[in-house]
XYZ file of C-alpha atoms in Angstrom:
658
model
C 135.941 153.890 174.256
C 132.515 152.791 173.782
C 133.129 153.106 170.080
C 136.072 150.644 170.223
C 134.001 148.078 172.151
C 131.081 148.369 169.735
C 130.797 145.391 167.368
C 131.211 146.029 163.694
C 127.977 146.131 161.751
C 127.309 143.328 159.331
C 125.812 143.595 155.848
C 122.673 141.947 157.178
C 122.209 144.744 159.735
C 122.811 147.301 157.067
C 120.240 145.725 154.825
C 117.703 145.698 157.599
C 118.308 149.211 158.942
C 118.974 150.838 155.624
C 121.875 152.764 154.177
C 121.121 156.062 155.959
C 120.935 154.660 159.526
C 123.428 152.107 160.857
C 124.033 150.382 164.174
C 126.926 152.719 164.964
C 124.663 155.729 164.674
C 122.063 154.178 166.960
C 124.713 153.367 169.611
C 126.044 156.938 169.489
C 122.534 158.315 169.840
C 121.954 156.026 172.836
C 125.105 157.237 174.561
C 124.042 160.850 174.104
C 120.602 160.178 175.534
C 122.083 158.374 178.545
C 124.585 161.146 179.252
C 121.929 163.853 178.951
C 119.552 162.025 181.259
C 122.243 161.469 183.875
C 123.217 165.107 183.683
C 119.617 166.404 183.964
C 118.411 163.967 186.591
C 121.420 163.997 188.816
C 121.508 162.847 192.409
C 118.906 164.585 194.501
C 121.367 164.799 197.364
C 123.331 167.499 195.485
C 121.558 170.767 196.278
C 123.639 172.715 193.832
C 122.389 170.638 190.847
C 119.781 172.742 189.058
C 120.143 171.331 185.564
C 116.733 169.643 185.572
C 114.958 172.797 186.650
C 116.806 174.822 184.057
C 115.946 172.292 181.327
C 112.267 172.347 182.229
C 112.289 176.118 182.256
C 113.820 176.163 178.786
C 111.241 173.621 177.577
C 108.386 175.680 178.989
C 109.756 178.800 177.352
C 109.926 177.011 174.008
C 106.355 175.726 174.334
C 105.096 179.277 174.746
C 105.942 180.043 171.133
C 102.796 180.233 168.922
C 104.335 178.210 166.116
C 105.197 175.304 168.416
C 101.738 175.345 170.017
C 100.004 175.359 166.612
C 102.002 172.369 165.377
C 101.324 170.388 168.569
C 97.590 171.173 168.401
C 97.305 170.189 164.740
C 99.165 166.961 165.420
C 96.794 166.118 168.282
C 93.745 166.775 166.078
C 95.008 164.699 163.143
C 93.695 161.188 162.572
C 95.975 158.216 161.846
C 94.792 158.193 158.226
C 95.796 161.816 157.753
C 99.174 161.200 159.347
C 99.803 158.308 156.938
C 98.687 160.408 153.985
C 101.019 163.229 155.029
C 103.969 160.838 155.021
C 103.013 158.977 151.758
C 102.228 160.174 148.268
C 98.746 159.672 146.783
C 100.082 157.552 143.939
C 101.838 155.289 146.414
C 98.653 154.809 148.442
C 96.683 153.955 145.270
C 99.354 151.506 144.188
C 99.302 149.722 147.556
C 95.488 149.568 147.533
C 95.351 148.147 144.005
C 98.131 145.627 144.464
C 96.719 144.193 147.676
C 94.957 140.864 147.119
C 93.248 139.009 149.990
C 94.234 135.443 150.663
C 90.653 134.262 149.997
C 90.931 135.390 146.386
C 94.348 133.813 146.035
C 92.929 130.446 147.152
C 90.157 130.516 144.534
C 92.287 131.333 141.503
C 91.105 129.021 138.654
C 93.560 126.708 137.053
C 95.018 127.930 133.796
C 94.007 125.507 131.065
C 95.081 127.794 128.239
C 98.112 126.729 126.239
C 99.131 130.339 125.597
C 100.348 132.926 128.073
C 98.692 136.235 128.862
C 101.389 138.144 127.007
C 100.866 136.034 123.892
C 97.140 136.707 124.031
C 97.726 140.444 124.428
C 100.206 140.447 121.564
C 97.806 138.523 119.347
C 95.016 140.988 120.082
C 97.048 143.918 118.759
C 95.949 144.724 115.173
C 98.364 143.961 112.390
C 100.246 146.719 110.669
C 98.113 147.511 107.661
C 100.938 149.179 105.791
C 103.201 146.154 106.155
C 100.392 143.828 105.116
C 99.639 145.956 102.061
C 103.330 146.099 101.243
C 103.572 142.308 101.345
C 100.446 142.110 99.217
C 101.928 144.449 96.636
C 105.106 142.408 96.643
C 103.146 139.231 95.989
C 101.147 140.914 93.247
C 104.304 142.215 91.558
C 105.898 138.776 91.442
C 105.069 138.416 87.791
C 106.597 141.771 86.991
C 109.804 140.840 88.793
C 110.029 137.632 86.786
C 109.706 139.629 83.550
C 112.415 142.011 84.648
C 114.767 139.240 85.838
C 116.875 139.514 82.679
C 117.341 143.237 83.031
C 118.073 143.410 86.793
C 120.702 141.311 88.505
C 119.780 140.560 92.070
C 122.118 139.428 94.754
C 121.297 135.809 95.612
C 122.251 136.142 99.250
C 120.062 139.207 99.856
C 117.122 137.613 98.024
C 117.420 134.501 100.194
C 117.516 136.653 103.330
C 114.388 138.538 102.272
C 112.540 135.304 101.603
C 113.503 133.920 105.002
C 112.313 137.094 106.689
C 109.049 136.896 104.808
C 108.669 133.270 105.852
C 109.315 134.195 109.483
C 106.710 136.904 109.298
C 104.166 134.509 107.840
C 104.950 131.939 110.521
C 104.524 134.627 113.151
C 101.186 135.598 111.659
C 100.145 131.960 111.661
C 101.068 131.659 115.336
C 99.070 134.778 116.143
C 96.083 133.360 114.301
C 96.354 130.171 116.348
C 96.393 132.262 119.525
C 93.346 134.242 118.362
C 91.534 131.060 117.460
C 92.250 129.659 120.902
C 90.990 132.885 122.471
C 87.748 132.669 120.467
C 87.272 129.075 121.563
C 87.807 130.058 125.190
C 85.285 132.881 124.864
C 82.745 130.503 123.348
C 83.181 128.058 126.232
C 82.833 130.897 128.712
C 79.671 132.103 126.986
C 78.274 128.556 127.043
C 78.930 128.350 130.774
C 77.192 131.672 131.294
C 74.226 130.542 129.197
C 74.005 127.347 131.244
C 74.058 129.317 134.482
C 71.460 131.744 133.135
C 69.215 128.848 132.089
C 69.478 127.420 135.597
C 68.579 130.801 137.061
C 65.720 131.116 134.551
C 64.339 127.753 135.631
C 64.470 128.824 139.273
C 62.624 132.058 138.474
C 60.030 130.132 136.423
C 59.402 127.853 139.400
C 59.001 130.933 141.563
C 56.550 132.400 139.027
C 54.587 129.150 139.028
C 54.313 129.286 142.808
C 53.120 132.879 142.685
C 50.424 132.019 140.132
C 49.212 129.137 142.303
C 49.063 131.475 145.302
C 47.116 133.977 143.185
C 44.621 131.294 142.223
C 44.231 130.280 145.853
C 43.592 133.872 146.930
C 41.050 134.354 144.121
C 39.156 131.228 145.206
C 39.120 132.472 148.777
C 37.879 135.892 147.649
C 35.107 134.332 145.576
C 34.082 132.163 148.528
C 34.001 135.198 150.808
C 31.932 137.176 148.287
C 29.395 134.363 148.029
C 29.159 134.046 151.803
C 28.701 137.798 152.191
C 25.990 137.749 149.525
C 24.147 134.856 151.192
C 24.347 136.503 154.608
C 23.080 139.792 153.197
C 20.109 138.005 151.608
C 19.295 136.305 154.909
C 19.381 139.646 156.731
C 17.155 141.235 154.081
C 14.669 138.347 154.299
C 14.579 138.564 158.102
C 13.995 142.310 157.907
C 11.183 141.836 155.388
C 9.494 139.160 157.506
C 9.772 141.371 160.602
C 8.036 144.305 158.914
C 5.154 142.266 157.450
C 2.482 141.421 160.035
C -0.813 139.604 159.557
C -3.784 142.004 159.923
C -6.005 141.074 162.881
C -9.508 139.747 162.241
C -12.380 141.950 163.290
C -15.072 140.686 165.588
C -17.676 141.013 162.821
C -15.811 138.644 160.464
C -17.675 135.460 159.666
C -15.653 132.355 160.683
C -17.001 130.407 157.700
C -15.784 133.154 155.299
C -12.361 133.111 156.923
C -12.100 129.346 156.497
C -13.165 129.639 152.858
C -10.465 132.254 152.074
C -7.811 130.114 153.733
C -8.849 127.083 151.667
C -8.642 129.100 148.443
C -5.117 130.275 149.366
C -3.972 126.716 149.965
C -5.253 125.494 146.600
C -4.202 128.575 144.597
C -1.108 126.792 143.146
C -0.790 123.203 142.218
C 2.204 121.251 143.496
C 3.639 120.718 140.010
C 3.650 124.438 139.197
C 5.045 125.334 142.600
C 8.022 123.018 142.133
C 8.978 124.798 138.901
C 9.323 128.168 140.599
C 12.933 128.666 141.670
C 13.587 128.973 145.353
C 15.255 132.156 146.627
C 18.085 130.057 148.068
C 18.700 128.490 144.687
C 19.788 131.841 143.342
C 22.915 131.608 141.245
C 26.048 133.178 142.626
C 27.494 136.004 140.631
C 30.180 135.173 138.086
C 33.611 136.281 139.277
C 36.082 137.260 136.587
C 39.720 136.485 137.161
C 41.610 139.518 138.390
C 45.023 138.118 137.459
C 45.937 136.266 134.276
C 48.714 133.641 134.113
C 51.814 134.684 132.182
C 53.991 131.631 132.730
C 53.507 130.234 129.226
C 54.736 133.473 127.636
C 58.272 132.675 128.790
C 58.443 129.267 127.094
C 59.841 128.757 123.622
C 57.161 128.619 120.867
C 56.198 125.025 120.184
C 57.002 123.811 123.716
C 54.720 121.092 125.044
C 53.265 121.911 128.457
C 51.012 118.882 129.031
C 49.328 115.951 127.321
C 46.095 114.545 128.720
C 44.299 111.361 127.805
C 40.980 113.180 127.988
C 38.680 110.680 126.239
C 38.635 107.254 124.673
C 37.208 108.441 121.343
C 37.496 111.349 118.900
C 37.330 114.855 120.352
C 34.285 116.670 118.940
C 34.525 120.012 120.762
C 36.958 121.755 123.084
C 37.241 125.169 124.738
C 38.826 126.848 127.775
C 38.450 130.139 129.626
C 42.074 131.232 130.229
C 45.631 129.857 130.165
C 46.100 127.357 133.009
C 42.402 127.803 133.804
C 39.406 125.538 133.148
C 38.934 123.424 130.010
C 35.825 121.572 128.831
C 36.046 118.717 126.309
C 33.511 116.491 124.593
C 33.968 113.385 122.481
C 32.109 110.623 120.704
C 32.214 108.562 123.922
C 29.123 110.581 125.010
C 30.932 112.346 127.871
C 31.643 115.992 128.648
C 34.603 116.496 130.972
C 35.786 119.560 132.898
C 39.547 119.909 133.468
C 41.820 121.906 135.730
C 44.581 122.943 133.317
C 46.909 124.081 136.069
C 47.177 120.596 137.557
C 45.978 118.484 134.648
C 43.112 116.891 136.611
C 39.570 116.062 135.616
C 37.221 118.055 137.841
C 34.091 116.112 136.900
C 31.504 115.231 134.246
C 28.665 117.378 132.908
C 25.848 114.848 132.741
C 22.445 115.532 131.205
C 22.652 115.095 127.441
C 21.309 111.899 125.940
C 23.852 111.829 123.098
C 27.269 113.151 122.166
C 27.974 116.874 122.337
C 28.936 118.411 118.981
C 29.745 121.993 120.036
C 30.448 123.917 123.222
C 31.677 127.268 124.480
C 33.263 128.367 127.767
C 32.872 131.982 128.891
C 34.004 132.774 132.442
C 32.162 130.214 134.584
C 29.311 129.581 132.109
C 29.426 126.639 129.691
C 27.010 126.094 126.811
C 26.813 122.673 125.126
C 24.932 121.615 121.995
C 24.235 117.942 121.433
C 23.039 115.438 118.856
C 19.865 115.114 120.988
C 18.840 118.578 119.614
C 19.124 120.269 123.016
C 21.306 123.046 124.407
C 22.287 123.040 128.054
C 23.877 125.743 130.179
C 26.105 125.027 133.164
C 27.521 127.145 135.966
C 31.029 125.938 136.885
C 31.181 128.225 139.929
C 29.012 125.679 141.746
C 31.550 122.908 141.224
C 32.420 120.990 144.366
C 36.140 120.804 143.644
C 39.228 121.654 145.695
C 42.012 122.452 143.224
C 44.754 122.923 145.803
C 44.760 119.585 147.603
C 47.810 117.356 147.194
C 47.371 114.135 145.304
C 49.624 111.106 145.426
C 50.035 109.052 142.295
C 50.178 105.290 142.041
C 53.907 105.107 142.731
C 53.509 107.095 145.951
C 55.305 110.171 144.684
C 53.804 113.606 144.903
C 52.393 114.918 141.685
C 54.473 117.565 139.920
C 52.381 120.704 139.774
C 55.150 123.270 139.810
C 54.278 124.503 136.341
C 57.285 123.087 134.598
C 57.078 121.737 131.094
C 55.782 118.175 131.221
C 56.466 115.558 128.587
C 54.533 112.761 130.254
C 51.214 111.617 128.821
C 48.849 111.087 131.716
C 46.308 108.321 131.727
C 42.540 108.751 131.841
C 41.851 109.365 135.539
C 38.347 108.649 136.919
C 36.756 112.015 137.822
C 34.834 112.723 141.036
C 31.299 111.360 140.910
C 29.224 114.172 142.423
C 31.334 117.293 141.892
C 29.074 118.737 139.145
C 25.622 118.008 140.580
C 24.779 121.681 141.190
C 26.166 122.995 137.892
C 23.136 122.631 135.507
C 21.225 125.893 134.987
C 18.569 125.111 132.362
C 18.026 123.406 129.022
C 16.980 125.016 125.727
C 14.880 122.710 123.563
C 13.398 123.942 120.285
C 15.503 122.420 117.515
C 14.259 119.246 115.892
C 17.661 117.959 114.803
C 21.201 117.891 116.179
C 22.836 121.177 117.206
C 26.054 121.603 115.235
C 27.150 125.153 116.139
C 26.505 127.699 118.878
C 27.886 130.955 120.218
C 26.780 133.187 123.078
C 27.789 136.628 124.224
C 26.193 138.331 127.175
C 22.515 137.373 127.399
C 22.191 136.285 123.753
C 22.900 132.807 122.397
C 22.680 131.797 118.736
C 22.578 128.157 117.672
C 22.669 126.391 114.311
C 21.167 122.992 113.702
C 20.845 120.297 111.082
C 17.173 121.260 110.848
C 18.455 124.137 108.625
C 17.520 126.894 111.068
C 19.294 129.384 113.281
C 17.730 130.264 116.628
C 18.326 133.254 118.872
C 17.880 132.619 122.612
C 17.365 134.991 125.525
C 19.464 133.574 128.366
C 17.709 135.674 130.997
C 14.243 134.287 130.208
C 15.543 130.975 128.887
C 13.457 130.913 125.709
C 13.809 131.261 121.936
C 13.087 134.785 120.715
C 13.771 134.411 116.968
C 14.098 131.670 114.341
C 16.012 132.264 111.116
C 15.386 129.934 108.173
C 18.596 129.601 106.170
C 16.895 127.979 103.174
C 14.330 130.772 103.037
C 17.110 133.373 103.131
C 18.927 131.546 100.325
C 15.729 131.396 98.262
C 15.128 135.102 98.800
C 18.656 135.905 97.655
C 18.247 133.652 94.650
C 14.979 135.341 93.691
C 16.521 138.778 94.102
C 19.461 137.990 91.830
C 17.274 135.968 89.418
C 19.737 133.118 89.528
C 18.725 129.669 88.350
C 21.825 127.921 89.682
C 21.529 125.473 92.513
C 22.599 127.194 95.709
C 23.208 123.964 97.642
C 25.962 122.250 95.746
C 28.450 120.142 97.699
C 31.817 120.356 95.995
C 34.223 119.948 98.911
C 35.978 116.728 99.821
C 34.247 115.215 102.828
C 36.587 113.257 105.112
C 34.338 110.851 107.010
C 30.712 111.894 106.678
C 28.575 114.561 105.097
C 29.280 118.098 106.227
C 27.130 119.906 108.764
C 24.492 122.177 107.288
C 25.475 124.964 109.704
C 29.209 124.684 110.223
C 29.907 127.718 112.415
C 28.238 130.795 113.910
C 29.375 133.874 115.822
C 27.367 136.804 117.119
C 28.233 140.242 118.421
C 25.471 142.563 119.543
C 23.026 142.553 116.584
C 25.506 141.101 114.066
C 25.590 137.399 113.222
C 27.971 135.515 110.915
C 26.991 132.062 109.722
C 28.903 129.567 107.568
C 26.902 126.826 105.840
C 27.415 123.729 103.739
C 27.035 125.569 100.422
C 30.279 127.459 101.029
C 28.471 130.752 101.693
C 29.177 133.040 104.634
C 26.064 135.072 105.459
C 26.048 138.175 107.646
C 22.706 138.630 109.420
C 21.111 141.559 111.223
C 19.348 140.114 114.269
C 17.169 143.204 114.628
C 15.475 142.623 111.265
C 16.231 138.919 110.823
C 17.530 139.567 107.314
C 20.801 138.767 105.512
C 22.447 142.035 104.614
C 25.585 140.578 102.966
C 26.775 137.222 101.576
C 30.448 136.362 101.109
C 31.036 134.047 98.151
C 34.402 132.381 97.650
C 34.609 128.953 99.242
C 33.922 125.924 97.055
C 33.245 123.587 99.973
C 31.284 123.588 103.244
C 32.378 126.184 105.800
C 33.402 124.473 109.046
C 34.711 127.348 111.167
C 34.741 131.133 111.296
C 35.723 134.019 113.567
C 35.623 137.790 113.133
C 36.908 140.909 114.874
C 36.455 144.612 114.177
C 37.902 144.547 110.660
C 38.409 140.998 109.378
C 36.502 137.741 109.224
C 38.470 134.479 108.914
C 36.801 131.332 107.581
C 37.945 127.744 107.137
C 36.399 125.241 104.765
C 36.558 121.682 103.587
C 37.870 123.049 100.271
C 41.301 123.025 102.019
C 41.592 126.784 102.321
C 41.436 129.554 104.894
C 40.187 132.913 103.681
C 40.481 136.312 105.354
C 37.697 138.744 104.449
C 37.597 142.506 104.833
C 34.283 143.279 106.528
C 34.352 146.885 105.317
C 34.324 145.961 101.626
C 33.238 142.315 101.643
C 36.258 141.322 99.542
C 38.961 138.726 100.174
C 41.928 140.216 101.994
C 44.133 137.077 101.965
C 43.878 133.300 101.535
C 45.962 130.223 102.434
C 45.809 126.779 100.837
C 46.505 123.493 102.638
C 46.828 119.832 101.706
C 43.744 118.633 103.617
C 40.310 119.974 104.614
C 40.126 122.481 107.474
C 38.114 121.117 110.412
C 38.831 123.788 113.032
C 40.346 127.269 113.143
C 40.875 130.131 115.579
C 42.984 133.281 115.799
C 44.208 135.714 118.447
C 46.013 139.032 118.177
C 49.066 137.511 116.487
C 48.426 133.980 115.184
C 45.960 132.002 113.101
C 45.900 128.296 113.957
C 44.107 125.544 112.071
C 43.508 121.804 112.162
C 44.083 120.629 108.599
C 43.804 116.844 108.786
C 47.400 116.324 109.966
C 49.130 115.352 113.186
C 50.283 118.951 113.698
C 48.596 122.312 114.142
C 49.147 124.762 111.292
C 50.219 128.147 112.656
C 50.436 131.404 110.730
C 52.248 134.275 112.441
C 50.629 137.509 111.252
C 53.496 139.653 112.568
C 56.385 137.715 111.031
C 54.354 136.516 108.049
C 55.539 132.907 108.313
C 53.883 129.497 108.521
C 55.094 126.827 110.938
C 53.892 123.588 112.525
C 53.216 122.976 116.206
C 52.272 119.692 117.823
C 53.308 116.153 118.496
C 53.858 115.376 114.825
C 56.879 117.690 114.675
C 59.000 115.333 116.805
C 57.759 111.978 115.503
C 61.285 110.950 114.539
C 62.433 110.965 118.163
C 59.306 109.324 119.589
C 57.884 105.900 118.948
C 54.565 105.637 117.185
C 52.676 108.168 115.094
C 50.412 110.833 116.662
C 46.768 110.932 115.761
C 45.125 113.538 113.545
C 44.279 116.881 115.138
C 40.520 117.583 114.998
C 39.908 120.672 117.168
C 42.116 123.638 118.115
C 41.750 126.628 120.449
C 44.166 129.438 121.314
C 44.178 132.368 123.750
C 47.160 134.623 124.419
C 49.630 132.167 122.900
C 48.259 129.209 124.926
C 47.266 126.518 122.408
C 45.094 123.445 122.994
C 44.527 120.744 120.383
C 42.197 117.741 120.531
C 42.995 114.638 118.509
C 41.166 111.746 116.994
C 42.346 109.288 119.655
C 41.013 111.410 122.541
C 44.341 112.967 123.584
C 44.472 116.696 124.320
C 47.806 118.452 123.827
C 48.677 121.780 125.448
C 51.421 123.891 123.828
C 52.953 127.339 123.803
C 52.547 129.156 120.527
């Protein structure tokens, strides 16, 4: 009866419940459950009803079976994940996990700007059938043969037309696939460009971070040097106090004559004159030890070769000498405006002026914190830059009120000549070396030995510890001795090079190492001296003009001359290893482990890469087409670890990566 009153199931119910379980089945199951429950849990008032107790007894008897107990225990110990896995196959679980996509990813799906579908791209990426392509190629190649055999073979016109149409369809299909492939290549190129742009942005961020780390390193090194100096001063004060505490004045005996005591005291007071006493250095004027940099900047190594880092309007006249200690370190420049300036390369600021020479400085060298300068006034002065009163980490505001950019990025702005601090270099002078009688044109020092060359045609060796000249080498006498030895009647001092503005310096360049000395002179000769004997033990003949620059290492010696050439000599044999010719005279040259750079009377620096074996130009003259005006001629160049500095005729100093 209940079955007649039950409503008929609809297709919707069947679709929801499934084909194996319908509403009719559920209603029948419900009736059975209700009848069983009513029968088991009958009225409690009937004492004869024992169905519930019998059912529970049967259930308890069934639960005593070991198989039932094991299944119930395993089910209780199983986790929900294991239950799901027992009801589903592994492949089905993997499929559901892979096909599930979060709504966050669905919201960020990029718009499809491609004109072709994914299936077309996949189809176009499948390689062509080589056999079919070769077959078509053979058919095209045998076209002439078919034309020759046209009289012998009769072809059906309809079948020939069908074959041609099929071939045309295939070619059109190939053309469509090529268009799809071309579009795919274009999309890949755009994607690569976007990635490169993002990588460049990330690279710039990392470079800024590197710049900040290098500035922090410099700050820590300055603090360490300050602490070392303070510790040294305090230790000296403690030692002096200990010495004064141990030394006591011996007491006078009763038999000592008072007049004799007064006489001894008077002699002690007049033992030294005031003028001599002032020349003796005070213990507190002791020079602080030179602190070498523990960390070297590497920021410039990550720039492209030929990238401009800074441009400084260093002087108002031609640069005569330039040198620096390390990349982004300290630079010293001199010019014909009779000034010597010290620069902070990291921030592009002038730290101060080295004042003391009475004329322009012609040559200089920077080694750690020590600077040596040679001037037209025939004197050589040494300076200690560690005593500079300069704070490199203070913030400076420019004229427009904006903070100066010191983040280490590449700067294209040419800064104006900024007035330096007035008294920042007052404690820097060490001593002056005066023995030459004419202008000093070349110098080089290493350790405690300094060698200088002058227009008075002599070379002098100086002891920097005692501050005096220990040896004088007469270049003319050495040339006369060599001429007498070889019995040559030719004039040794011929001037055959093209001189740009004035006569060449008699001593163009010098360099010393231990007891070895190399000297380039106006006669085009490069002489190698032994400082222990004061004799020339080898002369390198090859240049036809005055030698203006030289540098040597363990194996090779490189020289530049006004004869418009750079020559590389093998020191082991004394022969020419290689040579390069230029369009103008060489005024300055230097090399590092990889490159040889030269100033050859142009607005660019000539660079020779020894590893790649190629010549290229670096400097402001490379991009003159984009900029207004014409850069000035480069006069002096220096390079260390790929960090290039060039000084020009108009007083501008350019800093580049090389």
